[in-house]
PDB file of C-alpha atoms in Angstrom:
ATOM      1  CA  MET A   5     -10.467  67.380  75.587  1.00  0.00           C
ATOM      2  CA  GLU A   6      -8.520  65.435  73.006  1.00  0.00           C
ATOM      3  CA  TYR A   7      -9.447  66.471  69.497  1.00  0.00           C
ATOM      4  CA  GLN A   8      -8.887  64.041  66.631  1.00  0.00           C
ATOM      5  CA  PRO A   9      -6.967  64.773  63.451  1.00  0.00           C
ATOM      6  CA  ILE A  10      -8.250  63.690  60.055  1.00  0.00           C
ATOM      7  CA  ARG A  11      -6.177  60.714  58.920  1.00  0.00           C
ATOM      8  CA  PHE A  12      -5.855  60.298  55.146  1.00  0.00           C
ATOM      9  CA  GLY A  13      -5.021  56.594  55.453  1.00  0.00           C
ATOM     10  CA  GLU A  14      -8.066  55.898  57.587  1.00  0.00           C
ATOM     11  CA  LYS A  15     -10.356  57.723  55.158  1.00  0.00           C
ATOM     12  CA  LEU A  16      -8.838  55.954  52.148  1.00  0.00           C
ATOM     13  CA  GLY A  17      -9.602  52.652  53.823  1.00  0.00           C
ATOM     14  CA  LEU A  18     -13.305  53.512  53.650  1.00  0.00           C
ATOM     15  CA  ILE A  19     -13.284  54.031  49.874  1.00  0.00           C
ATOM     16  CA  ASP A  20     -13.661  51.231  47.376  1.00  0.00           C
ATOM     17  CA  ASP A  21     -14.926  53.021  44.282  1.00  0.00           C
ATOM     18  CA  HIS A  22     -13.046  55.134  41.758  1.00  0.00           C
ATOM     19  CA  TRP A  23     -13.657  58.741  40.708  1.00  0.00           C
ATOM     20  CA  VAL A  24     -16.057  59.481  43.582  1.00  0.00           C
ATOM     21  CA  PRO A  25     -14.578  62.215  45.787  1.00  0.00           C
ATOM     22  CA  LYS A  26     -15.631  62.099  49.447  1.00  0.00           C
ATOM     23  CA  VAL A  27     -15.515  65.166  51.673  1.00  0.00           C
ATOM     24  CA  ILE A  28     -13.299  64.807  54.755  1.00  0.00           C
ATOM     25  CA  ALA A  29     -13.012  68.416  55.952  1.00  0.00           C
ATOM     26  CA  GLU A  30     -14.080  71.999  55.356  1.00  0.00           C
ATOM     27  CA  MET A  31     -12.131  75.242  55.677  1.00  0.00           C
ATOM     28  CA  ASN A  32     -14.460  78.231  55.358  1.00  0.00           C
ATOM     29  CA  ASP A  33     -16.362  77.480  52.120  1.00  0.00           C
ATOM     30  CA  TYR A  34     -13.702  75.151  50.747  1.00  0.00           C
ATOM     31  CA  GLN A  35     -13.757  71.373  50.967  1.00  0.00           C
ATOM     32  CA  PHE A  36     -11.067  68.721  51.209  1.00  0.00           C
ATOM     33  CA  LYS A  37     -12.014  65.578  49.317  1.00  0.00           C
ATOM     34  CA  ILE A  38     -10.298  62.185  49.249  1.00  0.00           C
ATOM     35  CA  VAL A  39     -10.574  60.132  46.076  1.00  0.00           C
ATOM     36  CA  LYS A  40      -9.164  57.006  44.480  1.00  0.00           C
ATOM     37  CA  ILE A  41      -8.871  57.056  40.715  1.00  0.00           C
ATOM     38  CA  GLU A  42      -7.739  54.730  37.966  1.00  0.00           C
ATOM     39  CA  GLY A  43      -7.911  55.053  34.197  1.00  0.00           C
ATOM     40  CA  ASP A  44      -9.216  58.002  32.206  1.00  0.00           C
ATOM     41  CA  PHE A  45     -11.494  60.777  33.369  1.00  0.00           C
ATOM     42  CA  VAL A  46     -13.378  63.117  31.017  1.00  0.00           C
ATOM     43  CA  TRP A  47     -12.214  66.422  29.594  1.00  0.00           C
ATOM     44  CA  HIS A  48     -13.778  69.240  31.592  1.00  0.00           C
ATOM     45  CA  ASP A  49     -13.077  72.554  33.219  1.00  0.00           C
ATOM     46  CA  HIS A  50     -14.335  74.604  36.150  1.00  0.00           C
ATOM     47  CA  GLU A  51     -15.265  78.064  34.928  1.00  0.00           C
ATOM     48  CA  ASP A  52     -15.353  79.750  38.305  1.00  0.00           C
ATOM     49  CA  THR A  53     -12.569  78.221  40.326  1.00  0.00           C
ATOM     50  CA  ASP A  54      -9.065  76.851  40.488  1.00  0.00           C
ATOM     51  CA  GLU A  55      -8.774  73.247  41.671  1.00  0.00           C
ATOM     52  CA  THR A  56      -5.965  71.749  43.740  1.00  0.00           C
ATOM     53  CA  PHE A  57      -4.664  68.194  43.417  1.00  0.00           C
ATOM     54  CA  ILE A  58      -2.350  66.702  46.073  1.00  0.00           C
ATOM     55  CA  VAL A  59      -1.149  63.172  45.338  1.00  0.00           C
ATOM     56  CA  LEU A  60      -0.992  60.897  48.399  1.00  0.00           C
ATOM     57  CA  ASP A  61       0.026  57.759  46.534  1.00  0.00           C
ATOM     58  CA  GLY A  62       0.686  56.761  42.944  1.00  0.00           C
ATOM     59  CA  GLU A  63       1.363  58.869  39.868  1.00  0.00           C
ATOM     60  CA  LEU A  64      -1.305  61.167  38.457  1.00  0.00           C
ATOM     61  CA  ARG A  65      -1.117  62.657  34.987  1.00  0.00           C
ATOM     62  CA  ILE A  66      -3.294  65.612  34.094  1.00  0.00           C
ATOM     63  CA  ASP A  67      -3.594  66.285  30.390  1.00  0.00           C
ATOM     64  CA  PHE A  68      -4.207  69.780  29.093  1.00  0.00           C
ATOM     65  CA  ARG A  69      -4.979  70.827  25.535  1.00  0.00           C
ATOM     66  CA  ASP A  70      -1.393  72.081  25.240  1.00  0.00           C
ATOM     67  CA  GLY A  71       0.518  69.573  27.365  1.00  0.00           C
ATOM     68  CA  ALA A  72       0.483  67.616  30.594  1.00  0.00           C
ATOM     69  CA  VAL A  73       1.764  67.456  34.154  1.00  0.00           C
ATOM     70  CA  ASN A  74       2.859  64.356  36.067  1.00  0.00           C
ATOM     71  CA  ILE A  75       2.200  64.572  39.794  1.00  0.00           C
ATOM     72  CA  GLY A  76       3.694  61.990  42.137  1.00  0.00           C
ATOM     73  CA  LYS A  77       3.371  61.277  45.844  1.00  0.00           C
ATOM     74  CA  GLY A  78       4.206  64.355  47.900  1.00  0.00           C
ATOM     75  CA  GLU A  79       3.521  66.687  44.999  1.00  0.00           C
ATOM     76  CA  MET A  80       0.667  69.044  44.125  1.00  0.00           C
ATOM     77  CA  PHE A  81      -0.680  71.069  41.236  1.00  0.00           C
ATOM     78  CA  VAL A  82      -3.281  73.810  40.942  1.00  0.00           C
ATOM     79  CA  VAL A  83      -5.353  73.693  37.747  1.00  0.00           C
ATOM     80  CA  PRO A  84      -6.376  77.284  36.957  1.00  0.00           C
ATOM     81  CA  LYS A  85     -10.047  78.063  36.470  1.00  0.00           C
ATOM     82  CA  GLY A  86     -11.320  77.735  32.953  1.00  0.00           C
ATOM     83  CA  VAL A  87      -8.486  75.446  31.848  1.00  0.00           C
ATOM     84  CA  GLU A  88      -9.660  72.206  30.260  1.00  0.00           C
ATOM     85  CA  HIS A  89      -8.063  69.172  31.858  1.00  0.00           C
ATOM     86  CA  LYS A  90      -8.343  65.398  31.951  1.00  0.00           C
ATOM     87  CA  PRO A  91      -6.937  63.422  34.877  1.00  0.00           C
ATOM     88  CA  PHE A  92      -5.452  60.007  34.099  1.00  0.00           C
ATOM     89  CA  ALA A  93      -4.008  57.272  36.305  1.00  0.00           C
ATOM     90  CA  GLU A  94      -2.341  54.252  34.715  1.00  0.00           C
ATOM     91  CA  SER A  95      -2.420  52.546  38.127  1.00  0.00           C
ATOM     92  CA  GLU A  96      -4.567  53.491  41.101  1.00  0.00           C
ATOM     93  CA  VAL A  97      -3.861  56.930  42.531  1.00  0.00           C
ATOM     94  CA  HIS A  98      -4.919  58.233  45.928  1.00  0.00           C
ATOM     95  CA  MET A  99      -5.347  61.958  46.083  1.00  0.00           C
ATOM     96  CA  LEU A 100      -6.673  64.928  47.945  1.00  0.00           C
ATOM     97  CA  LEU A 101      -8.738  67.524  46.090  1.00  0.00           C
ATOM     98  CA  ILE A 102      -9.263  71.012  47.452  1.00  0.00           C
ATOM     99  CA  GLU A 103     -11.902  73.245  45.930  1.00  0.00           C
ATOM    100  CA  PRO A 104     -14.891  75.387  46.906  1.00  0.00           C
ATOM    101  CA  ARG A 105     -17.978  73.642  48.254  1.00  0.00           C
ATOM    102  CA  GLY A 106     -20.379  72.837  45.424  1.00  0.00           C
ATOM    103  CA  VAL A 107     -17.892  72.122  42.648  1.00  0.00           C
ATOM    104  CA  VAL A 108     -19.000  69.235  40.423  1.00  0.00           C
ATOM    105  CA  ASN A 109     -16.232  66.823  39.463  1.00  0.00           C
ATOM    106  CA  THR A 110     -17.072  66.845  35.764  1.00  0.00           C
ATOM    107  CA  GLY A 111     -17.602  70.607  35.543  1.00  0.00           C
ATOM    108  CA  GLU A 112     -20.268  71.511  32.969  1.00  0.00           C
ATOM    109  CA  VAL A 113     -19.683  68.356  30.957  1.00  0.00           C
ATOM    110  CA  GLY A 114     -21.674  65.891  33.043  1.00  0.00           C
ATOM    111  CA  GLY A 115     -21.920  62.214  32.101  1.00  0.00           C
ATOM    112  CA  ASP A 116     -21.599  58.887  33.886  1.00  0.00           C
ATOM    113  CA  LEU A 117     -18.630  59.941  35.972  1.00  0.00           C
ATOM    114  CA  THR A 118     -20.479  62.851  37.582  1.00  0.00           C
ATOM    115  CA  ALA A 119     -20.515  62.246  41.345  1.00  0.00           C
ATOM    116  CA  ASN A 120     -22.667  63.547  44.164  1.00  0.00           C
ATOM    117  CA  ASN A 121     -20.415  66.378  45.320  1.00  0.00           C
ATOM    118  CA  ASP A 122     -21.211  66.531  49.028  1.00  0.00           C
ATOM    119  CA  VAL A 123     -20.834  63.046  50.487  1.00  0.00           C
ATOM    120  CA  TRP A 124     -18.781  62.969  53.678  1.00  0.00           C
ATOM    121  CA  ILE A 125     -16.788  60.082  55.060  1.00  0.00           C
TER     122      ILE A 125
ATOM    123  CA  MET B   4       4.385  71.486  27.004  1.00  0.00           C
ATOM    124  CA  GLU B   5       5.392  69.666  30.152  1.00  0.00           C
ATOM    125  CA  TYR B   6       4.092  71.452  33.219  1.00  0.00           C
ATOM    126  CA  GLN B   7       5.846  70.940  36.552  1.00  0.00           C
ATOM    127  CA  PRO B   8       4.204  69.871  39.806  1.00  0.00           C
ATOM    128  CA  ILE B   9       5.050  71.527  43.102  1.00  0.00           C
ATOM    129  CA  ARG B  10       7.230  69.130  45.079  1.00  0.00           C
ATOM    130  CA  PHE B  11       6.980  69.453  48.866  1.00  0.00           C
ATOM    131  CA  GLY B  12      10.368  67.796  49.411  1.00  0.00           C
ATOM    132  CA  GLU B  13      12.098  70.158  47.009  1.00  0.00           C
ATOM    133  CA  LYS B  14      10.550  73.214  48.680  1.00  0.00           C
ATOM    134  CA  LEU B  15      11.407  71.945  52.169  1.00  0.00           C
ATOM    135  CA  GLY B  16      15.031  71.650  51.061  1.00  0.00           C
ATOM    136  CA  LEU B  17      15.076  75.417  50.517  1.00  0.00           C
ATOM    137  CA  ILE B  18      14.007  76.235  54.077  1.00  0.00           C
ATOM    138  CA  ASP B  19      16.422  76.468  56.981  1.00  0.00           C
ATOM    139  CA  ASP B  20      14.535  78.628  59.456  1.00  0.00           C
ATOM    140  CA  HIS B  21      11.666  77.770  61.777  1.00  0.00           C
ATOM    141  CA  TRP B  22       8.208  79.330  62.015  1.00  0.00           C
ATOM    142  CA  VAL B  23       8.517  81.233  58.730  1.00  0.00           C
ATOM    143  CA  PRO B  24       5.870  79.991  56.277  1.00  0.00           C
ATOM    144  CA  LYS B  25       6.799  80.280  52.592  1.00  0.00           C
ATOM    145  CA  VAL B  26       4.166  80.400  49.863  1.00  0.00           C
ATOM    146  CA  ILE B  27       4.431  77.624  47.265  1.00  0.00           C
ATOM    147  CA  ALA B  28       1.087  77.887  45.456  1.00  0.00           C
ATOM    148  CA  GLU B  29      -2.178  79.782  45.191  1.00  0.00           C
ATOM    149  CA  MET B  30      -5.706  78.546  44.539  1.00  0.00           C
ATOM    150  CA  ASN B  31      -8.063  81.484  43.936  1.00  0.00           C
ATOM    151  CA  ASP B  32      -7.366  83.767  46.925  1.00  0.00           C
ATOM    152  CA  TYR B  33      -5.990  80.972  49.111  1.00  0.00           C
ATOM    153  CA  GLN B  34      -2.330  80.180  49.622  1.00  0.00           C
ATOM    154  CA  PHE B  35      -0.405  76.981  50.297  1.00  0.00           C
ATOM    155  CA  LYS B  36       2.557  77.584  52.580  1.00  0.00           C
ATOM    156  CA  ILE B  37       5.367  75.231  53.559  1.00  0.00           C
ATOM    157  CA  VAL B  38       6.933  75.664  56.992  1.00  0.00           C
ATOM    158  CA  LYS B  39       9.348  73.947  59.348  1.00  0.00           C
ATOM    159  CA  ILE B  40       8.647  74.392  63.040  1.00  0.00           C
ATOM    160  CA  GLU B  41      10.211  73.331  66.322  1.00  0.00           C
ATOM    161  CA  GLY B  42       9.350  74.286  69.876  1.00  0.00           C
ATOM    162  CA  ASP B  43       6.547  76.551  71.050  1.00  0.00           C
ATOM    163  CA  PHE B  44       4.611  79.092  69.051  1.00  0.00           C
ATOM    164  CA  VAL B  45       2.479  81.853  70.604  1.00  0.00           C
ATOM    165  CA  TRP B  46      -1.190  81.714  71.529  1.00  0.00           C
ATOM    166  CA  HIS B  47      -3.212  83.436  68.814  1.00  0.00           C
ATOM    167  CA  ASP B  48      -6.324  83.163  66.702  1.00  0.00           C
ATOM    168  CA  HIS B  49      -7.529  84.251  63.278  1.00  0.00           C
ATOM    169  CA  GLU B  50     -10.794  86.116  63.662  1.00  0.00           C
ATOM    170  CA  ASP B  51     -11.870  85.914  60.049  1.00  0.00           C
ATOM    171  CA  THR B  52     -10.783  82.529  58.807  1.00  0.00           C
ATOM    172  CA  ASP B  53     -10.301  78.847  59.441  1.00  0.00           C
ATOM    173  CA  GLU B  54      -6.740  77.570  59.024  1.00  0.00           C
ATOM    174  CA  THR B  55      -5.679  74.165  57.727  1.00  0.00           C
ATOM    175  CA  PHE B  56      -2.638  72.209  58.919  1.00  0.00           C
ATOM    176  CA  ILE B  57      -1.380  69.185  56.977  1.00  0.00           C
ATOM    177  CA  VAL B  58       1.601  67.410  58.545  1.00  0.00           C
ATOM    178  CA  LEU B  59       4.199  66.195  56.038  1.00  0.00           C
ATOM    179  CA  ASP B  60       6.680  64.906  58.604  1.00  0.00           C
ATOM    180  CA  GLY B  61       6.938  64.738  62.382  1.00  0.00           C
ATOM    181  CA  GLU B  62       4.283  65.121  65.061  1.00  0.00           C
ATOM    182  CA  LEU B  63       2.525  68.433  65.593  1.00  0.00           C
ATOM    183  CA  ARG B  64       0.526  69.252  68.692  1.00  0.00           C
ATOM    184  CA  ILE B  65      -1.900  72.140  68.660  1.00  0.00           C
ATOM    185  CA  ASP B  66      -3.043  73.275  72.091  1.00  0.00           C
ATOM    186  CA  PHE B  67      -6.446  74.855  72.567  1.00  0.00           C
ATOM    187  CA  ARG B  68      -7.793  76.503  75.706  1.00  0.00           C
ATOM    188  CA  ASP B  69      -9.913  73.389  76.298  1.00  0.00           C
ATOM    189  CA  GLY B  70      -7.679  70.612  74.995  1.00  0.00           C
ATOM    190  CA  ALA B  71      -5.283  69.625  72.238  1.00  0.00           C
ATOM    191  CA  VAL B  72      -4.902  67.675  69.016  1.00  0.00           C
ATOM    192  CA  ASN B  73      -1.914  65.595  67.916  1.00  0.00           C
ATOM    193  CA  ILE B  74      -1.389  65.565  64.163  1.00  0.00           C
ATOM    194  CA  GLY B  75       1.075  63.131  62.616  1.00  0.00           C
ATOM    195  CA  LYS B  76       2.397  62.582  59.103  1.00  0.00           C
ATOM    196  CA  GLY B  77      -0.455  62.043  56.659  1.00  0.00           C
ATOM    197  CA  GLU B  78      -2.951  63.757  58.912  1.00  0.00           C
ATOM    198  CA  MET B  79      -4.641  67.161  58.870  1.00  0.00           C
ATOM    199  CA  PHE B  80      -6.691  69.442  61.077  1.00  0.00           C
ATOM    200  CA  VAL B  81      -8.727  72.579  60.453  1.00  0.00           C
ATOM    201  CA  VAL B  82      -8.598  75.147  63.258  1.00  0.00           C
ATOM    202  CA  PRO B  83     -11.905  77.049  63.186  1.00  0.00           C
ATOM    203  CA  LYS B  84     -11.841  80.818  62.939  1.00  0.00           C
ATOM    204  CA  GLY B  85     -11.729  82.642  66.233  1.00  0.00           C
ATOM    205  CA  VAL B  86     -10.399  79.652  68.163  1.00  0.00           C
ATOM    206  CA  GLU B  87      -7.262  80.380  70.149  1.00  0.00           C
ATOM    207  CA  HIS B  88      -4.491  77.902  69.435  1.00  0.00           C
ATOM    208  CA  LYS B  89      -0.799  77.350  70.031  1.00  0.00           C
ATOM    209  CA  PRO B  90       1.185  75.001  67.772  1.00  0.00           C
ATOM    210  CA  PHE B  91       3.995  73.004  69.402  1.00  0.00           C
ATOM    211  CA  ALA B  92       6.584  70.615  68.019  1.00  0.00           C
ATOM    212  CA  GLU B  93       8.842  68.695  70.370  1.00  0.00           C
ATOM    213  CA  SER B  94      11.002  67.732  67.392  1.00  0.00           C
ATOM    214  CA  GLU B  95      11.076  69.416  64.002  1.00  0.00           C
ATOM    215  CA  VAL B  96       7.828  69.202  62.069  1.00  0.00           C
ATOM    216  CA  HIS B  97       7.352  69.864  58.353  1.00  0.00           C
ATOM    217  CA  MET B  98       3.907  71.033  57.425  1.00  0.00           C
ATOM    218  CA  LEU B  99       1.670  72.589  54.851  1.00  0.00           C
ATOM    219  CA  LEU B 100      -0.589  75.485  55.840  1.00  0.00           C
ATOM    220  CA  ILE B 101      -3.604  76.466  53.775  1.00  0.00           C
ATOM    221  CA  GLU B 102      -5.321  79.777  54.421  1.00  0.00           C
ATOM    222  CA  PRO B 103      -6.498  82.888  52.611  1.00  0.00           C
ATOM    223  CA  ARG B 104      -3.870  85.224  51.179  1.00  0.00           C
ATOM    224  CA  GLY B 105      -2.936  87.892  53.711  1.00  0.00           C
ATOM    225  CA  VAL B 106      -3.279  85.885  56.917  1.00  0.00           C
ATOM    226  CA  VAL B 107      -0.588  86.774  59.464  1.00  0.00           C
ATOM    227  CA  ASN B 108       0.909  83.772  61.271  1.00  0.00           C
ATOM    228  CA  THR B 109       0.527  85.294  64.728  1.00  0.00           C
ATOM    229  CA  GLY B 110      -2.976  86.658  64.159  1.00  0.00           C
ATOM    230  CA  GLU B 111      -3.572  89.893  66.066  1.00  0.00           C
ATOM    231  CA  VAL B 112      -1.004  89.050  68.724  1.00  0.00           C
ATOM    232  CA  GLY B 113       2.169  90.025  66.874  1.00  0.00           C
ATOM    233  CA  GLY B 114       5.593  89.641  68.467  1.00  0.00           C
ATOM    234  CA  ASP B 115       8.973  88.282  67.409  1.00  0.00           C
ATOM    235  CA  LEU B 116       7.558  85.258  65.614  1.00  0.00           C
ATOM    236  CA  THR B 117       5.464  87.342  63.223  1.00  0.00           C
ATOM    237  CA  ALA B 118       6.627  86.547  59.691  1.00  0.00           C
ATOM    238  CA  ASN B 119       6.313  88.340  56.388  1.00  0.00           C
ATOM    239  CA  ASN B 120       3.247  86.573  55.050  1.00  0.00           C
ATOM    240  CA  ASP B 121       3.854  86.669  51.316  1.00  0.00           C
ATOM    241  CA  VAL B 122       7.324  85.282  50.623  1.00  0.00           C
ATOM    242  CA  TRP B 123       7.364  82.680  47.844  1.00  0.00           C
ATOM    243  CA  ILE B 124       9.848  79.905  47.355  1.00  0.00           C
TER     244      ILE B 124
END
């Protein structure tokens, strides 16, 4: 039997909205989510979990209350649990998020950018 | 404060051996490990956990008892827990492994290719 890999490019081709992570794989109780973003997100944190960002294309900036990190293609960053952060993309960024199943993208903050957190593509 | 991302290319430049995963980041109790591989690994499984492979460069094949998967650059695959597998790279492959802290690369099988599983670079 020939098993199929998960192709980031193929999955990205199915996405045309911003800030709506789509699940592409699970490892134990963690999920891999592909997302396209552009512009400003909201300040939020995740009280119970770290969150991993891997940039597939573009340049992501994550602002913290005490600074920022710039993450380019082929780079990653783990935002520690409980740390307030605000993603920002001046131009469109394609990225992979890794976090436990059930994490809401806006944390406890909510608002218009809150996405259904278990949509697969 | 300017935080620094983790750059896969920079970490790969520090590795000159094969089949020895090096930890580059942690998310909760999971680790991200960078590894260069070439040739055949040993048949093994991980009884208690899934294991994620993300190919950064080259073409990885993972053999299973009932088939195989080919994973190229920009592609990933999650090997389910308890499933016997044998990674193979005809030419050098650079990849990112994601798995819980403490996982041994050869599972329960052991042997010469067993690596210290908590070396950071």
